[in-house]
Tab-separated table of C-alpha atoms and ligand atoms in Angstrom:
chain	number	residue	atom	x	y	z
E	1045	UNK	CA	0.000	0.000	0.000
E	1046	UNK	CA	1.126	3.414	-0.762
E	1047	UNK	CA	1.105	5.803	2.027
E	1048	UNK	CA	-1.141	8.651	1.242
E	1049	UNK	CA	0.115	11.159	4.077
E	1050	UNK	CA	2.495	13.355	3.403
E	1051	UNK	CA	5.217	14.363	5.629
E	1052	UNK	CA	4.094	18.564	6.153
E	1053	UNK	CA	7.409	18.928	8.585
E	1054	UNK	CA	10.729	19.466	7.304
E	1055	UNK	CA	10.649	16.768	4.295
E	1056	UNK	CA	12.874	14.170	4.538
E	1057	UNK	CA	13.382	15.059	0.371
E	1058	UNK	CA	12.266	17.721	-1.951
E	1059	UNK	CA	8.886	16.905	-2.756
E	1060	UNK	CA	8.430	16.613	-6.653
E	1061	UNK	CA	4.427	17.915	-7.238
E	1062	UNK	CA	3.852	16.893	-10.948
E	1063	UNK	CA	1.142	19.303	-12.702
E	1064	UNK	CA	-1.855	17.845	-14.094
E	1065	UNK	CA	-3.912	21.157	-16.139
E	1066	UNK	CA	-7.405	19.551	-16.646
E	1067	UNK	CA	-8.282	22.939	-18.494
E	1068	UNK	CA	-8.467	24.246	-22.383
E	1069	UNK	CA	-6.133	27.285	-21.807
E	1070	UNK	CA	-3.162	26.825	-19.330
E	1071	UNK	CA	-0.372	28.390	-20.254
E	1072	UNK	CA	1.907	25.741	-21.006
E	1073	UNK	CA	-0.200	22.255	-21.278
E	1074	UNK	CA	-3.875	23.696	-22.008
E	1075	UNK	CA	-6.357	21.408	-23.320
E	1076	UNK	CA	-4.378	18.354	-23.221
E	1077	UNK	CA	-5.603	16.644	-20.177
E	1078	UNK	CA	-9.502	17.472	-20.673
E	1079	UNK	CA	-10.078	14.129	-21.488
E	1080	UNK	CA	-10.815	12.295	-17.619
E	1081	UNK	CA	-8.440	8.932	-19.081
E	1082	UNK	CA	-6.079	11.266	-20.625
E	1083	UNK	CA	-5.576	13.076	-17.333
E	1084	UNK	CA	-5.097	9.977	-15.134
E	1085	UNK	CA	-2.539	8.463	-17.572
E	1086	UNK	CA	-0.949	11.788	-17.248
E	1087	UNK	CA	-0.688	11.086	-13.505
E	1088	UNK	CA	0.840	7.864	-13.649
E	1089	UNK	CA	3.437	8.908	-16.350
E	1090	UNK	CA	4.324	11.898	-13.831
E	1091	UNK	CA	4.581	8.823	-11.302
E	1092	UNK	CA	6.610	6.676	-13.495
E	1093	UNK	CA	8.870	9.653	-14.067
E	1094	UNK	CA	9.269	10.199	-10.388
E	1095	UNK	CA	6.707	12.626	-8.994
E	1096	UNK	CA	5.677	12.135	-5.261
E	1097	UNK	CA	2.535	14.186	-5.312
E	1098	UNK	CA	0.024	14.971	-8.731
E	1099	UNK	CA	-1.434	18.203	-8.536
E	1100	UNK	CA	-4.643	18.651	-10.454
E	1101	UNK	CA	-6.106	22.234	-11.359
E	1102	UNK	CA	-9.194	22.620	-12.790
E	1103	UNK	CA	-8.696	26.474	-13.533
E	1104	UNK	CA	-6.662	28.360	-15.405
E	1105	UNK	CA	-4.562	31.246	-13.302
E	1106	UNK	CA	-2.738	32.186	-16.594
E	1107	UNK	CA	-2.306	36.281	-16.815
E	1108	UNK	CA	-5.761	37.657	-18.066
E	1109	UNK	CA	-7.619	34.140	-17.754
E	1110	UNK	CA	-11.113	34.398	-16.780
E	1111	UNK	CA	-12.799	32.216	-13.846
E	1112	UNK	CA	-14.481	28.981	-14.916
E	1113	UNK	CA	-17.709	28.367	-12.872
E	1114	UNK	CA	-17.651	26.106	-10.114
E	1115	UNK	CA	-19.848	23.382	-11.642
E	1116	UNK	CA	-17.321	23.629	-14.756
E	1117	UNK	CA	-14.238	22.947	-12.284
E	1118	UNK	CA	-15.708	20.355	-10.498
E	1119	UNK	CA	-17.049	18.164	-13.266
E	1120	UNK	CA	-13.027	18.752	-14.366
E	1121	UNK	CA	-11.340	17.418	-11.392
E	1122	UNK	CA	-13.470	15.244	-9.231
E	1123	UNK	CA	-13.660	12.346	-11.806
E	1124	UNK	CA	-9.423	12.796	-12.263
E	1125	UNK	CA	-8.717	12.763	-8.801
E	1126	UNK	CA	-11.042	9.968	-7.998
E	1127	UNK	CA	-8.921	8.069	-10.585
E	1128	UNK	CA	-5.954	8.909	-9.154
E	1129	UNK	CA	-6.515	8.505	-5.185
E	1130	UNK	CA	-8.222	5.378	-6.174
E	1131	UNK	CA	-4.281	3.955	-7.031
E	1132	UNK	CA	-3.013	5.413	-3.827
E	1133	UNK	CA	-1.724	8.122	-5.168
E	1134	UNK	CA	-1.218	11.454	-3.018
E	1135	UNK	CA	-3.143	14.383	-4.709
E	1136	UNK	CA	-3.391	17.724	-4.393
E	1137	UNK	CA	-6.208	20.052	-5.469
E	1138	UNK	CA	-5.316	23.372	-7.348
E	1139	UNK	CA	-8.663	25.672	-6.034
E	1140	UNK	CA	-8.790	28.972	-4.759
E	1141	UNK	CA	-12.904	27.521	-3.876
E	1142	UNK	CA	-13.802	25.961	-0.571
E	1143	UNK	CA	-16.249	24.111	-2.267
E	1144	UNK	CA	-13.938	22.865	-4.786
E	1145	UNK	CA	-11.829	21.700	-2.183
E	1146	UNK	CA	-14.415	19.925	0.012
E	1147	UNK	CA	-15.255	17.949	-2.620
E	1148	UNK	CA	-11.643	17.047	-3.793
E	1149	UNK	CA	-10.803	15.787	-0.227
E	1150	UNK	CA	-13.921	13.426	-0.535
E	1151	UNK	CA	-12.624	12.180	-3.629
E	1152	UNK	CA	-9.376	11.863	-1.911
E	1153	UNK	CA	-7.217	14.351	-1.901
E	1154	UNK	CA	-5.058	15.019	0.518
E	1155	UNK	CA	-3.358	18.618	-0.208
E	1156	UNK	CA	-5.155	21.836	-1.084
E	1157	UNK	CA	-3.087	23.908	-3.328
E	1158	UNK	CA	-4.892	27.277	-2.984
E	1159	UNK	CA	-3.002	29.859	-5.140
E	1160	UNK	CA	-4.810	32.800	-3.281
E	1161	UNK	CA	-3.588	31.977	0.305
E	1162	UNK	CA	-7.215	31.401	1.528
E	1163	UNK	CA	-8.187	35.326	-0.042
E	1164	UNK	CA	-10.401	34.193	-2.942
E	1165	UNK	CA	-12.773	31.987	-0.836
E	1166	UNK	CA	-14.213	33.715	2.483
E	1167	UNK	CA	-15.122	29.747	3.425
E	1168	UNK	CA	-11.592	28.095	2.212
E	1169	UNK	CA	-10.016	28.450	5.366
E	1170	UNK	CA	-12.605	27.554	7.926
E	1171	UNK	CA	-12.922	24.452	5.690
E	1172	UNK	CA	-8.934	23.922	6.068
E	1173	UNK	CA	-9.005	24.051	9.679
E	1174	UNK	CA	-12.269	21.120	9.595
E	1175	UNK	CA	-10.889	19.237	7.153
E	1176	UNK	CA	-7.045	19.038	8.732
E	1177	UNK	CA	-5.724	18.417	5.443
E	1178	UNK	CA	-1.833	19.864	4.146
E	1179	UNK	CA	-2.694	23.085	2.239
E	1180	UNK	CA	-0.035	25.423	0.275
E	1181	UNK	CA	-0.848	29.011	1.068
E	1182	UNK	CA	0.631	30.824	-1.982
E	1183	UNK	CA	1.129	34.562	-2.343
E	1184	UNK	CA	-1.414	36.613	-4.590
E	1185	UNK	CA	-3.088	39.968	-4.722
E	1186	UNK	CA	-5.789	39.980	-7.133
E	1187	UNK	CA	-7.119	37.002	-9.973
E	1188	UNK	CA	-5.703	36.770	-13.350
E	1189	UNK	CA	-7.448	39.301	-15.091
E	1190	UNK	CA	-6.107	41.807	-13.140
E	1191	UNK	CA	-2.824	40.646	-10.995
E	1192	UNK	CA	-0.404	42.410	-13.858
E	1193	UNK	CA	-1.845	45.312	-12.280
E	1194	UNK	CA	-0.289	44.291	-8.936
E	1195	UNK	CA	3.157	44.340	-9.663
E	1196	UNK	CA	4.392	47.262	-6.613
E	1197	UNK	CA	6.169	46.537	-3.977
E	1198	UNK	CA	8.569	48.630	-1.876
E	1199	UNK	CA	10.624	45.368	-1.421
E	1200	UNK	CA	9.306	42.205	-2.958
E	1201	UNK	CA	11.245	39.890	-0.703
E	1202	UNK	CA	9.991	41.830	2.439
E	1203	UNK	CA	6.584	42.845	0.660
E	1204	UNK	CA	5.798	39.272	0.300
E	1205	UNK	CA	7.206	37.722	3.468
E	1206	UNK	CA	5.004	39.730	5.136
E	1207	UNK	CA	2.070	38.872	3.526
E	1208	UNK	CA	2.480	35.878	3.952
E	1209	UNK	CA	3.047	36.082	7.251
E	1210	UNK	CA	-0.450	37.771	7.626
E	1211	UNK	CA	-2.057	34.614	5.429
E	1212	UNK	CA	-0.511	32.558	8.120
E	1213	UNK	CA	-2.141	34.045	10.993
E	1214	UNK	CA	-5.457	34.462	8.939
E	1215	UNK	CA	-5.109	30.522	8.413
E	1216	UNK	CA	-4.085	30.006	12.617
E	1217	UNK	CA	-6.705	32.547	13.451
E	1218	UNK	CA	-9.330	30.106	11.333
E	1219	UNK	CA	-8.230	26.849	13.105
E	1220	UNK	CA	-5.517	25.217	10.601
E	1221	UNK	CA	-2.846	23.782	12.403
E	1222	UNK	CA	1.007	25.237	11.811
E	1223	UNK	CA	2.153	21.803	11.032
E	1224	UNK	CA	-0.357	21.828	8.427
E	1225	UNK	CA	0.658	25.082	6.587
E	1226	UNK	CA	3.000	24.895	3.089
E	1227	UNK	CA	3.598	28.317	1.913
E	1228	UNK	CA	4.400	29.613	-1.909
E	1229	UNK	CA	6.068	32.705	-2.988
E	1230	UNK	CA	3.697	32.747	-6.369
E	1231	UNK	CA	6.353	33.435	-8.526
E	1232	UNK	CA	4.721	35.198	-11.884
E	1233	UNK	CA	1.447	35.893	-9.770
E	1234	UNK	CA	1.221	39.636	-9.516
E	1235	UNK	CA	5.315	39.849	-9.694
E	1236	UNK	CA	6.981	40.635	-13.054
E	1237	UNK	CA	10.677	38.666	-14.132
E	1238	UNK	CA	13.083	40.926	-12.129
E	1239	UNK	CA	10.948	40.118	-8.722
E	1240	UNK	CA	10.410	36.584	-9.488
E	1241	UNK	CA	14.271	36.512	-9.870
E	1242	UNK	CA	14.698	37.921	-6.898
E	1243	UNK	CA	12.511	36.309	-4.559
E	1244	UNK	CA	13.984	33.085	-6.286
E	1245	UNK	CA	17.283	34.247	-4.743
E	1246	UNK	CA	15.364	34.856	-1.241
E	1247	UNK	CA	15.036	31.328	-0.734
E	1248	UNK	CA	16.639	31.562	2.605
E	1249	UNK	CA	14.542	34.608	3.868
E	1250	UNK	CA	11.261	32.339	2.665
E	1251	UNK	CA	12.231	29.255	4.825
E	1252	UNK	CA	12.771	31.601	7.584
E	1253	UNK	CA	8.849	32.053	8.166
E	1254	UNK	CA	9.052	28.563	9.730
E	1255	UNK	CA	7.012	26.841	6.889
E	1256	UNK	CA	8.012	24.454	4.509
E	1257	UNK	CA	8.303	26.374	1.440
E	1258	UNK	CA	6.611	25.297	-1.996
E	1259	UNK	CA	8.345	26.564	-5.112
E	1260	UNK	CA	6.136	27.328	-8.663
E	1261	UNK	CA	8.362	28.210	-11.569
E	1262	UNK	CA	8.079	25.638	-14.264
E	1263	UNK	CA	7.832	27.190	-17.488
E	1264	UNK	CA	6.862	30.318	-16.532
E	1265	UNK	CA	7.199	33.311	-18.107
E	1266	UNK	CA	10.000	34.914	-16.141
E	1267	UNK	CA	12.268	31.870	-17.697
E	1268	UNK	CA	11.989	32.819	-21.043
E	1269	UNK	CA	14.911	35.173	-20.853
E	1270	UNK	CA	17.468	32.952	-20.321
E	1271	UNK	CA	15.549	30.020	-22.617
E	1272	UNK	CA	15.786	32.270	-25.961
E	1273	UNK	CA	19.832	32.729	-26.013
E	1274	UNK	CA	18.896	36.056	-27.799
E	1275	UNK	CA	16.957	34.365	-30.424
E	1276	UNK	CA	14.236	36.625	-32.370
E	1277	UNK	CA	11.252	33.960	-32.044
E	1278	UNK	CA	9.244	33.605	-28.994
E	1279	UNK	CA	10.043	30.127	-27.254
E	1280	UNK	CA	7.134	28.195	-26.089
E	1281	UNK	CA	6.489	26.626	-22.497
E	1282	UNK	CA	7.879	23.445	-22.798
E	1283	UNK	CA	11.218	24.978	-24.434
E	1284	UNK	CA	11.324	25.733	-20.540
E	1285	UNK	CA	11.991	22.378	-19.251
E	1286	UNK	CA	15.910	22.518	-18.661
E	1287	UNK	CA	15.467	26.336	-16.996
E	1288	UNK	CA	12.955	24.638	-14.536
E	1289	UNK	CA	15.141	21.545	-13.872
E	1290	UNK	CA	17.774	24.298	-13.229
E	1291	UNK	CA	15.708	25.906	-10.710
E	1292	UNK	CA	14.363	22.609	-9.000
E	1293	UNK	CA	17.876	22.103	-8.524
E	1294	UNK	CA	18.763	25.109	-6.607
E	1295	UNK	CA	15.499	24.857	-4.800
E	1296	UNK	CA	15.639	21.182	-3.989
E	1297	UNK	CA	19.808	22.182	-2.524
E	1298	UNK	CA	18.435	24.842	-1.317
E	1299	UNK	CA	16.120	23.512	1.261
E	1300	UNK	CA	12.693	23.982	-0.540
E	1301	UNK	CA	10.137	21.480	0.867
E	1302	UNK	CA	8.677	20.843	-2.804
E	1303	UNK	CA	8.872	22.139	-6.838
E	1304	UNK	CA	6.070	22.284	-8.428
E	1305	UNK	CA	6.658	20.608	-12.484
E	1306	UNK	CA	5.303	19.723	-15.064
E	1307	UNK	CA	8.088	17.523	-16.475
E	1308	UNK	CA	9.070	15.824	-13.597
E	1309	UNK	CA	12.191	13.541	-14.787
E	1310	UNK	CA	14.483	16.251	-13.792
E	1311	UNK	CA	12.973	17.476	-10.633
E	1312	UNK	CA	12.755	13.842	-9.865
E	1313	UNK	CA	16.459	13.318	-10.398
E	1314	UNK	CA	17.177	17.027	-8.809
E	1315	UNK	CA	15.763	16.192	-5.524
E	1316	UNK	CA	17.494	12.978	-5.114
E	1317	UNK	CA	20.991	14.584	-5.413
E	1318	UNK	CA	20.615	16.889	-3.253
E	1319	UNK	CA	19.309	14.495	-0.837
E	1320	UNK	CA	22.046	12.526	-1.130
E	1321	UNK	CA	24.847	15.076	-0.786
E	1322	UNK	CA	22.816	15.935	2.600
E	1323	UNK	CA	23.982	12.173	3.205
E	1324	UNK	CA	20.555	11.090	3.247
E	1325	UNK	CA	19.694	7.423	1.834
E	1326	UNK	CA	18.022	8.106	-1.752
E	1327	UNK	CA	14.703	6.346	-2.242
E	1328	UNK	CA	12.991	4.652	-5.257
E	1329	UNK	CA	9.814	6.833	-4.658
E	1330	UNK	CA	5.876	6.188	-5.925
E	1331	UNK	CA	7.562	4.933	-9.233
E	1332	UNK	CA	9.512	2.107	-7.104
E	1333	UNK	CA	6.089	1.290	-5.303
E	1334	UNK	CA	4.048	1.230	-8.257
E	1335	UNK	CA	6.781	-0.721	-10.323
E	1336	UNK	CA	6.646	-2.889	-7.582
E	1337	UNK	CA	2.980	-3.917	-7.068
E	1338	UNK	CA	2.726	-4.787	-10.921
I	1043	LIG	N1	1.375	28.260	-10.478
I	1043	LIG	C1	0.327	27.990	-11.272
I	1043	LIG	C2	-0.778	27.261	-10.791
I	1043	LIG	N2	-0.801	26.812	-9.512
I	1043	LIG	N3	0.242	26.604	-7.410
I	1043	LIG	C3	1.270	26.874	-6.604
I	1043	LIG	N4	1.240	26.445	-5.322
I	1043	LIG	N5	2.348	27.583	-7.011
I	1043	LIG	C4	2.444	28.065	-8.278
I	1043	LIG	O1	3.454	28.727	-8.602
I	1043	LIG	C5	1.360	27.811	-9.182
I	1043	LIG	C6	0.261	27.069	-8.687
I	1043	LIG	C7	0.344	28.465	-12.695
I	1043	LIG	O2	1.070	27.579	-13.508
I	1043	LIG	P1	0.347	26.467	-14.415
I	1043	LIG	O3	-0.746	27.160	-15.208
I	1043	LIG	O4	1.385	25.908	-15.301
I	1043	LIG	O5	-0.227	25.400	-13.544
């Protein structure tokens, strides 16, 4: 049996989240995963290739995407994750609704990944503290449409340490347990390239906060400038793969408690060195459990 808790301490390795998009129009992997079977293959290639959690979003949070309606989420993820947590698998909801969320931990998920830190969804945190799940409280100031317009900040690093200090003690104030709490510096959410960058290089001052710290940056925008080598055309997402096994790198050595990916192979292989040059024993994973029950 595959154990479906999740260690929410210090982990004992950098927990690879592989990104399943069950939507038509994310950024990088839109409309490829619609399908319910297409999705859960998805998840067990990301297993196969090493991920230790599956993450499945239901809703876009592109720049300038527009909310899908709850009934249009749910009928997106519930059926995937069922699929999923039916194999044992540890999955994590992408919501920023409470709803959402409720019903995803039915189906059996056992991490809500709420981009908004608990700020879209008056009822998300109440339901956090009932439901004692692990949830990822990420950094944002305003949905999709608008968070370009959010980009100010006297210091980012500081700005958004102290933010999320306040989502913290919004979350303790609602009855989630500390040793529940993951936080996310939403890199690309409401931050342009140069602040992503930096808060990138804040790893440090992150971890401080006491959490275990989540980090977001495959294929994302702010990559793209050191992707194109000074090339005229545009790269696309995926041409982002080797940047984001770059950063998952430096996260993973740099004491991250998970990367979220969605091309886990390197990530995979990232968090196991520098696991083992913290001398600790390397491990085969999900893969080696599923490989091993066939
Ligand atoms: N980024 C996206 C979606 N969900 N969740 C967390 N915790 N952190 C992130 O950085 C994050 C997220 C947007 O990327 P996608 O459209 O490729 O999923």
């Amino acid at each position: 049996m595959i154990a479906t808790q999740l260690p929410t301490g210090a982990a004992r390795r950098c927990q690879v989240m592989g990104i399943i998009n069950v939507t038509p129009d994310s950024f990088s992997d839109g409309g490829r995963f619609l399908d319910v079977d297409a999705a859960v293959r998805r998840g067990l290639e990301l297993i196969r290739d090493g991920a230790d959690i599956l993450d499945v979003g239901g809703e876009s949070t592109r720049p300038g995407a527009q909310r899908v309606s709850e009934a249009d989420e749910l009928a997106r993820v519930i059926p995937v994750i069922e699929g999923l947590a039916r194999s044992g698998f540890p999955v994590s909801v992408d919501t920023m609704r409470a709803s959402v969320a409720r019903q995803a931990v039915a189906a059996g998920a056992v991490i809500v990944n709420d981009v908004s830190g608990g700020l879209a969804d008056p009822e998300m945190l109440p339901f956090l503290a009932e439901a004692d799940v692990t949830c990822v409280l990420m950094h944002w100031r305003a949905h999709s449409t608008r968070m370009d317009d959010y980009c100010f900040y006297d210091s980012v690093v500081d700005d958004v340490c102290s933010e999320l200090r306040g989502r913290v003690e919004s979350a303790l104030a609602a009855g989630v347990r500390a040793e529940r709490i993951v936080l996310d510096p939403g890199l690309g959410f409401a931050k342009n390239a140069a602040q992503s960058w930096e808060l990138l290089a804040s790893l440090g001052r992150l971890r401080d906060l006491g959490f275990p710290v989540l980090v977001g940056a495959s294929r994302k925008r702010f990559l793209a400038e050191v992707t194109t080598y000074g090339r005229r055309e545009p790269d696309v997402p995926a041409d982002r793969d080797e940047a984001s096994d770059a950063v998952a790198t430096i996260a993973a050595a740099g004491g991250a408690w998970g990367v979220r990916v969605h091309s886990v192979s390197g990530a995979a292989a990232a968090s196991r060195v520098a696991a083992r040059l913290r001398g600790a024993t390397v491990d085969a994973g999900l893969a080696g459990a599923w490989a091993g029950r066939r």
